[in-house]
Amino acid sequence: MLFNNNNSPSTEICIIHNIVRDIILIALGSENRLYVDDLEFHLRLEDLKPISQQDSDIHDVIATEPHVTIREFVRLTFAEVGIEIEFCGKGQLEKGVIIDIDEEQLILLQLNKENIKFGHTVVKVNDRNAETVKSPIKMEFEIEDCRTQDVPIHDLQSFIKYLVITDLNIMRK
């Protein structure tokens, strides 16, 4: 997953969808690793409100968390699929490693725990000089317009849960 730092809402929505999709592919055993450009990049969550909520007086949408780093979003998304990761290293050498699994969550999402290996590096920072190759599996599940659905989002975790369940259902079809 590559992204630039122009920080526009549509770019951030695509980043979020790509992260969720890649993490699901890792949990399904179809991918080994999520590559990101910058774990410190901040996603502005207030820009992710559906249009109908942006134009209304509803202020409960992610009100307590106006932004989150890619690192934290990745950690929370892995947790939503039952995988706990820990980040170690710094800068280009930083990586995310599986340190625990939540077997009940894996069963609930019908994920095979055999696909998850303790100590496996599942997140790496891209080498800026390396050429990126898009896998055919990722292309099959590309999100066409990278927009969120018009669904109320009350907090970051419920937003992540919604995306995980939606994308899992799409990938299983």
mmCIF file of C-alpha atoms in Angstrom:
data_model
loop_
_atom_site.group_PDB
_atom_site.id
_atom_site.type_symbol
_atom_site.label_atom_id
_atom_site.label_comp_id
_atom_site.label_asym_id
_atom_site.label_seq_id
_atom_site.Cartn_x
_atom_site.Cartn_y
_atom_site.Cartn_z
ATOM 1 C CA MET A 1 0.000 0.000 0.000
ATOM 2 C CA LEU A 2 1.463 3.297 -1.067
ATOM 3 C CA PHE A 3 0.123 6.718 -0.298
ATOM 4 C CA ASN A 4 1.257 10.281 -0.571
ATOM 5 C CA ASN A 5 1.051 12.833 2.185
ATOM 6 C CA ASN A 6 -1.312 15.309 0.548
ATOM 7 C CA ASN A 7 -3.684 14.662 3.457
ATOM 8 C CA SER A 8 -6.927 15.070 1.498
ATOM 9 C CA PRO A 9 -10.048 13.294 2.793
ATOM 10 C CA SER A 10 -10.318 11.075 -0.298
ATOM 11 C CA THR A 11 -6.650 10.055 0.053
ATOM 12 C CA GLU A 12 -7.167 9.226 3.716
ATOM 13 C CA ILE A 13 -10.266 7.159 2.974
ATOM 14 C CA CYS A 14 -8.307 5.160 0.383
ATOM 15 C CA ILE A 15 -5.473 4.659 2.879
ATOM 16 C CA ILE A 16 -7.942 3.363 5.467
ATOM 17 C CA HIS A 17 -9.630 0.984 3.022
ATOM 18 C CA ASN A 18 -6.258 -0.310 1.795
ATOM 19 C CA ILE A 19 -5.037 -0.945 5.337
ATOM 20 C CA VAL A 20 -8.214 -2.798 6.311
ATOM 21 C CA ARG A 21 -8.184 -4.852 3.095
ATOM 22 C CA ASP A 22 -4.515 -5.817 3.490
ATOM 23 C CA ILE A 23 -4.945 -6.773 7.157
ATOM 24 C CA ILE A 24 -7.904 -8.989 6.258
ATOM 25 C CA LEU A 25 -5.830 -10.626 3.511
ATOM 26 C CA ILE A 26 -3.096 -11.302 6.099
ATOM 27 C CA ALA A 27 -5.668 -12.813 8.490
ATOM 28 C CA LEU A 28 -7.037 -14.972 5.652
ATOM 29 C CA GLY A 29 -3.519 -16.178 4.817
ATOM 30 C CA SER A 30 -3.534 -14.586 1.341
ATOM 31 C CA GLU A 31 -0.869 -11.978 2.140
ATOM 32 C CA ASN A 32 2.168 -12.006 4.395
ATOM 33 C CA ARG A 33 2.721 -8.361 5.145
ATOM 34 C CA LEU A 34 1.311 -4.847 5.090
ATOM 35 C CA TYR A 35 3.728 -2.238 3.757
ATOM 36 C CA VAL A 36 3.252 1.408 4.688
ATOM 37 C CA ASP A 37 5.208 4.521 3.795
ATOM 38 C CA ASP A 38 4.966 6.337 7.115
ATOM 39 C CA LEU A 39 3.639 4.977 10.409
ATOM 40 C CA GLU A 40 3.615 8.523 11.849
ATOM 41 C CA PHE A 41 1.242 9.857 9.175
ATOM 42 C CA HIS A 42 -1.891 11.268 10.848
ATOM 43 C CA LEU A 43 -5.335 10.413 9.526
ATOM 44 C CA ARG A 44 -7.840 13.223 10.179
ATOM 45 C CA LEU A 45 -10.887 11.307 11.320
ATOM 46 C CA GLU A 46 -13.218 14.285 11.352
ATOM 47 C CA ASP A 47 -12.961 14.309 7.538
ATOM 48 C CA LEU A 48 -14.268 10.738 7.322
ATOM 49 C CA LYS A 49 -17.833 11.547 8.327
ATOM 50 C CA PRO A 50 -20.373 10.640 5.686
ATOM 51 C CA ILE A 51 -21.606 13.683 3.762
ATOM 52 C CA SER A 52 -25.028 13.572 5.432
ATOM 53 C CA GLN A 53 -23.334 13.874 8.829
ATOM 54 C CA GLN A 54 -20.923 16.610 7.741
ATOM 55 C CA ASP A 55 -23.863 18.800 6.797
ATOM 56 C CA SER A 56 -25.815 18.156 9.993
ATOM 57 C CA ASP A 57 -25.478 19.232 13.589
ATOM 58 C CA ILE A 58 -24.428 15.739 14.713
ATOM 59 C CA HIS A 59 -21.180 16.109 16.635
ATOM 60 C CA ASP A 60 -20.836 12.660 18.181
ATOM 61 C CA VAL A 61 -18.890 11.228 15.239
ATOM 62 C CA ILE A 62 -15.382 10.439 16.383
ATOM 63 C CA ALA A 63 -15.525 13.578 18.524
ATOM 64 C CA THR A 64 -12.965 12.356 21.017
ATOM 65 C CA GLU A 65 -10.377 11.279 18.427
ATOM 66 C CA PRO A 66 -9.897 13.948 15.745
ATOM 67 C CA HIS A 67 -6.852 12.155 14.310
ATOM 68 C CA VAL A 68 -4.896 8.927 14.652
ATOM 69 C CA THR A 69 -1.537 7.756 13.351
ATOM 70 C CA ILE A 70 -1.284 5.017 10.755
ATOM 71 C CA ARG A 71 0.545 2.968 13.422
ATOM 72 C CA GLU A 72 -2.410 3.163 15.832
ATOM 73 C CA PHE A 73 -4.990 2.542 13.094
ATOM 74 C CA VAL A 74 -3.058 -0.563 11.976
ATOM 75 C CA ARG A 75 -2.777 -1.814 15.567
ATOM 76 C CA LEU A 76 -6.511 -1.322 16.190
ATOM 77 C CA THR A 77 -7.478 -2.974 12.904
ATOM 78 C CA PHE A 78 -5.318 -6.032 13.595
ATOM 79 C CA ALA A 79 -6.916 -6.214 17.062
ATOM 80 C CA GLU A 80 -10.362 -6.185 15.440
ATOM 81 C CA VAL A 81 -9.477 -9.362 13.528
ATOM 82 C CA GLY A 82 -8.072 -10.993 16.674
ATOM 83 C CA ILE A 83 -4.366 -10.307 16.176
ATOM 84 C CA GLU A 84 -2.299 -8.301 18.642
ATOM 85 C CA ILE A 85 0.805 -6.708 17.197
ATOM 86 C CA GLU A 86 3.651 -4.808 18.769
ATOM 87 C CA PHE A 87 5.809 -2.275 16.976
ATOM 88 C CA CYS A 88 9.561 -2.249 17.393
ATOM 89 C CA GLY A 89 12.432 -0.465 15.682
ATOM 90 C CA LYS A 90 12.534 3.096 14.488
ATOM 91 C CA GLY A 91 11.975 4.957 11.228
ATOM 92 C CA GLN A 92 12.499 2.833 8.116
ATOM 93 C CA LEU A 93 13.396 -0.140 10.348
ATOM 94 C CA GLU A 94 10.164 -0.094 12.345
ATOM 95 C CA LYS A 95 8.002 -3.188 12.015
ATOM 96 C CA GLY A 96 4.896 -4.746 13.519
ATOM 97 C CA VAL A 97 5.145 -8.267 14.913
ATOM 98 C CA ILE A 98 2.380 -10.651 16.049
ATOM 99 C CA ILE A 99 2.593 -11.108 19.825
ATOM 100 C CA ASP A 100 -0.809 -12.632 20.633
ATOM 101 C CA ILE A 101 -4.072 -13.852 19.122
ATOM 102 C CA ASP A 102 -7.639 -13.695 20.368
ATOM 103 C CA GLU A 103 -8.953 -17.145 19.430
ATOM 104 C CA GLU A 104 -12.552 -16.194 20.267
ATOM 105 C CA GLN A 105 -12.408 -13.252 17.846
ATOM 106 C CA LEU A 106 -10.875 -15.449 15.138
ATOM 107 C CA ILE A 107 -13.672 -17.992 15.570
ATOM 108 C CA LEU A 108 -16.312 -15.238 15.559
ATOM 109 C CA LEU A 109 -14.938 -13.913 12.237
ATOM 110 C CA GLN A 110 -14.426 -17.469 10.910
ATOM 111 C CA LEU A 111 -10.676 -16.947 10.474
ATOM 112 C CA ASN A 112 -8.250 -19.855 10.579
ATOM 113 C CA LYS A 113 -5.720 -19.418 13.393
ATOM 114 C CA GLU A 114 -3.255 -21.511 11.377
ATOM 115 C CA ASN A 115 -2.762 -18.438 9.173
ATOM 116 C CA ILE A 116 -1.408 -16.437 12.123
ATOM 117 C CA LYS A 117 2.094 -17.129 13.429
ATOM 118 C CA PHE A 118 3.505 -15.673 16.628
ATOM 119 C CA GLY A 119 6.604 -13.583 15.988
ATOM 120 C CA HIS A 120 5.731 -13.096 12.302
ATOM 121 C CA THR A 121 6.440 -9.594 10.978
ATOM 122 C CA VAL A 122 3.165 -8.387 9.467
ATOM 123 C CA VAL A 123 3.907 -4.664 9.082
ATOM 124 C CA LYS A 124 6.965 -3.058 7.518
ATOM 125 C CA VAL A 125 7.873 0.420 6.402
ATOM 126 C CA ASN A 126 8.481 0.621 2.651
ATOM 127 C CA ASP A 127 12.000 1.037 1.420
ATOM 128 C CA ARG A 128 11.601 4.280 -0.509
ATOM 129 C CA ASN A 129 14.051 3.015 -3.162
ATOM 130 C CA ALA A 130 12.322 -0.339 -3.717
ATOM 131 C CA GLU A 131 9.903 -0.876 -6.571
ATOM 132 C CA THR A 132 6.394 -1.751 -5.427
ATOM 133 C CA VAL A 133 4.582 -4.657 -7.037
ATOM 134 C CA LYS A 134 0.821 -4.990 -6.689
ATOM 135 C CA SER A 135 -0.304 -8.539 -6.070
ATOM 136 C CA PRO A 136 -3.138 -10.027 -8.175
ATOM 137 C CA ILE A 137 -5.058 -10.852 -4.993
ATOM 138 C CA LYS A 138 -5.097 -7.201 -3.935
ATOM 139 C CA MET A 139 -6.210 -6.087 -7.360
ATOM 140 C CA GLU A 140 -9.190 -8.432 -7.217
ATOM 141 C CA PHE A 141 -10.484 -6.684 -4.088
ATOM 142 C CA GLU A 142 -9.637 -3.119 -5.112
ATOM 143 C CA ILE A 143 -12.129 -0.637 -3.751
ATOM 144 C CA GLU A 144 -13.423 1.282 -6.743
ATOM 145 C CA ASP A 145 -14.183 4.718 -5.393
ATOM 146 C CA CYS A 146 -12.630 4.595 -1.893
ATOM 147 C CA ARG A 147 -15.582 6.345 -0.232
ATOM 148 C CA THR A 148 -17.150 5.424 3.090
ATOM 149 C CA GLN A 149 -20.770 4.313 3.200
ATOM 150 C CA ASP A 150 -23.358 6.671 4.641
ATOM 151 C CA VAL A 151 -23.268 4.932 8.020
ATOM 152 C CA PRO A 152 -23.170 6.638 11.418
ATOM 153 C CA ILE A 153 -19.722 6.341 12.967
ATOM 154 C CA HIS A 154 -19.738 6.988 16.685
ATOM 155 C CA ASP A 155 -16.161 6.074 17.524
ATOM 156 C CA LEU A 156 -13.018 4.822 15.860
ATOM 157 C CA GLN A 157 -13.379 1.204 17.010
ATOM 158 C CA SER A 158 -16.946 0.876 15.691
ATOM 159 C CA PHE A 159 -15.782 2.381 12.382
ATOM 160 C CA ILE A 160 -12.957 -0.178 12.143
ATOM 161 C CA LYS A 161 -15.327 -3.005 13.082
ATOM 162 C CA TYR A 162 -17.774 -1.936 10.380
ATOM 163 C CA LEU A 163 -15.007 -1.836 7.737
ATOM 164 C CA VAL A 164 -13.593 -5.227 8.781
ATOM 165 C CA ILE A 165 -16.961 -6.975 8.683
ATOM 166 C CA THR A 166 -17.945 -5.327 5.392
ATOM 167 C CA ASP A 167 -14.635 -6.148 3.688
ATOM 168 C CA LEU A 168 -14.586 -9.708 5.048
ATOM 169 C CA ASN A 169 -18.037 -10.283 3.562
ATOM 170 C CA ILE A 170 -16.941 -8.855 0.203
ATOM 171 C CA MET A 171 -13.810 -11.020 0.102
ATOM 172 C CA ARG A 172 -15.709 -14.187 0.967
ATOM 173 C CA LYS A 173 -18.156 -13.825 -1.939
#
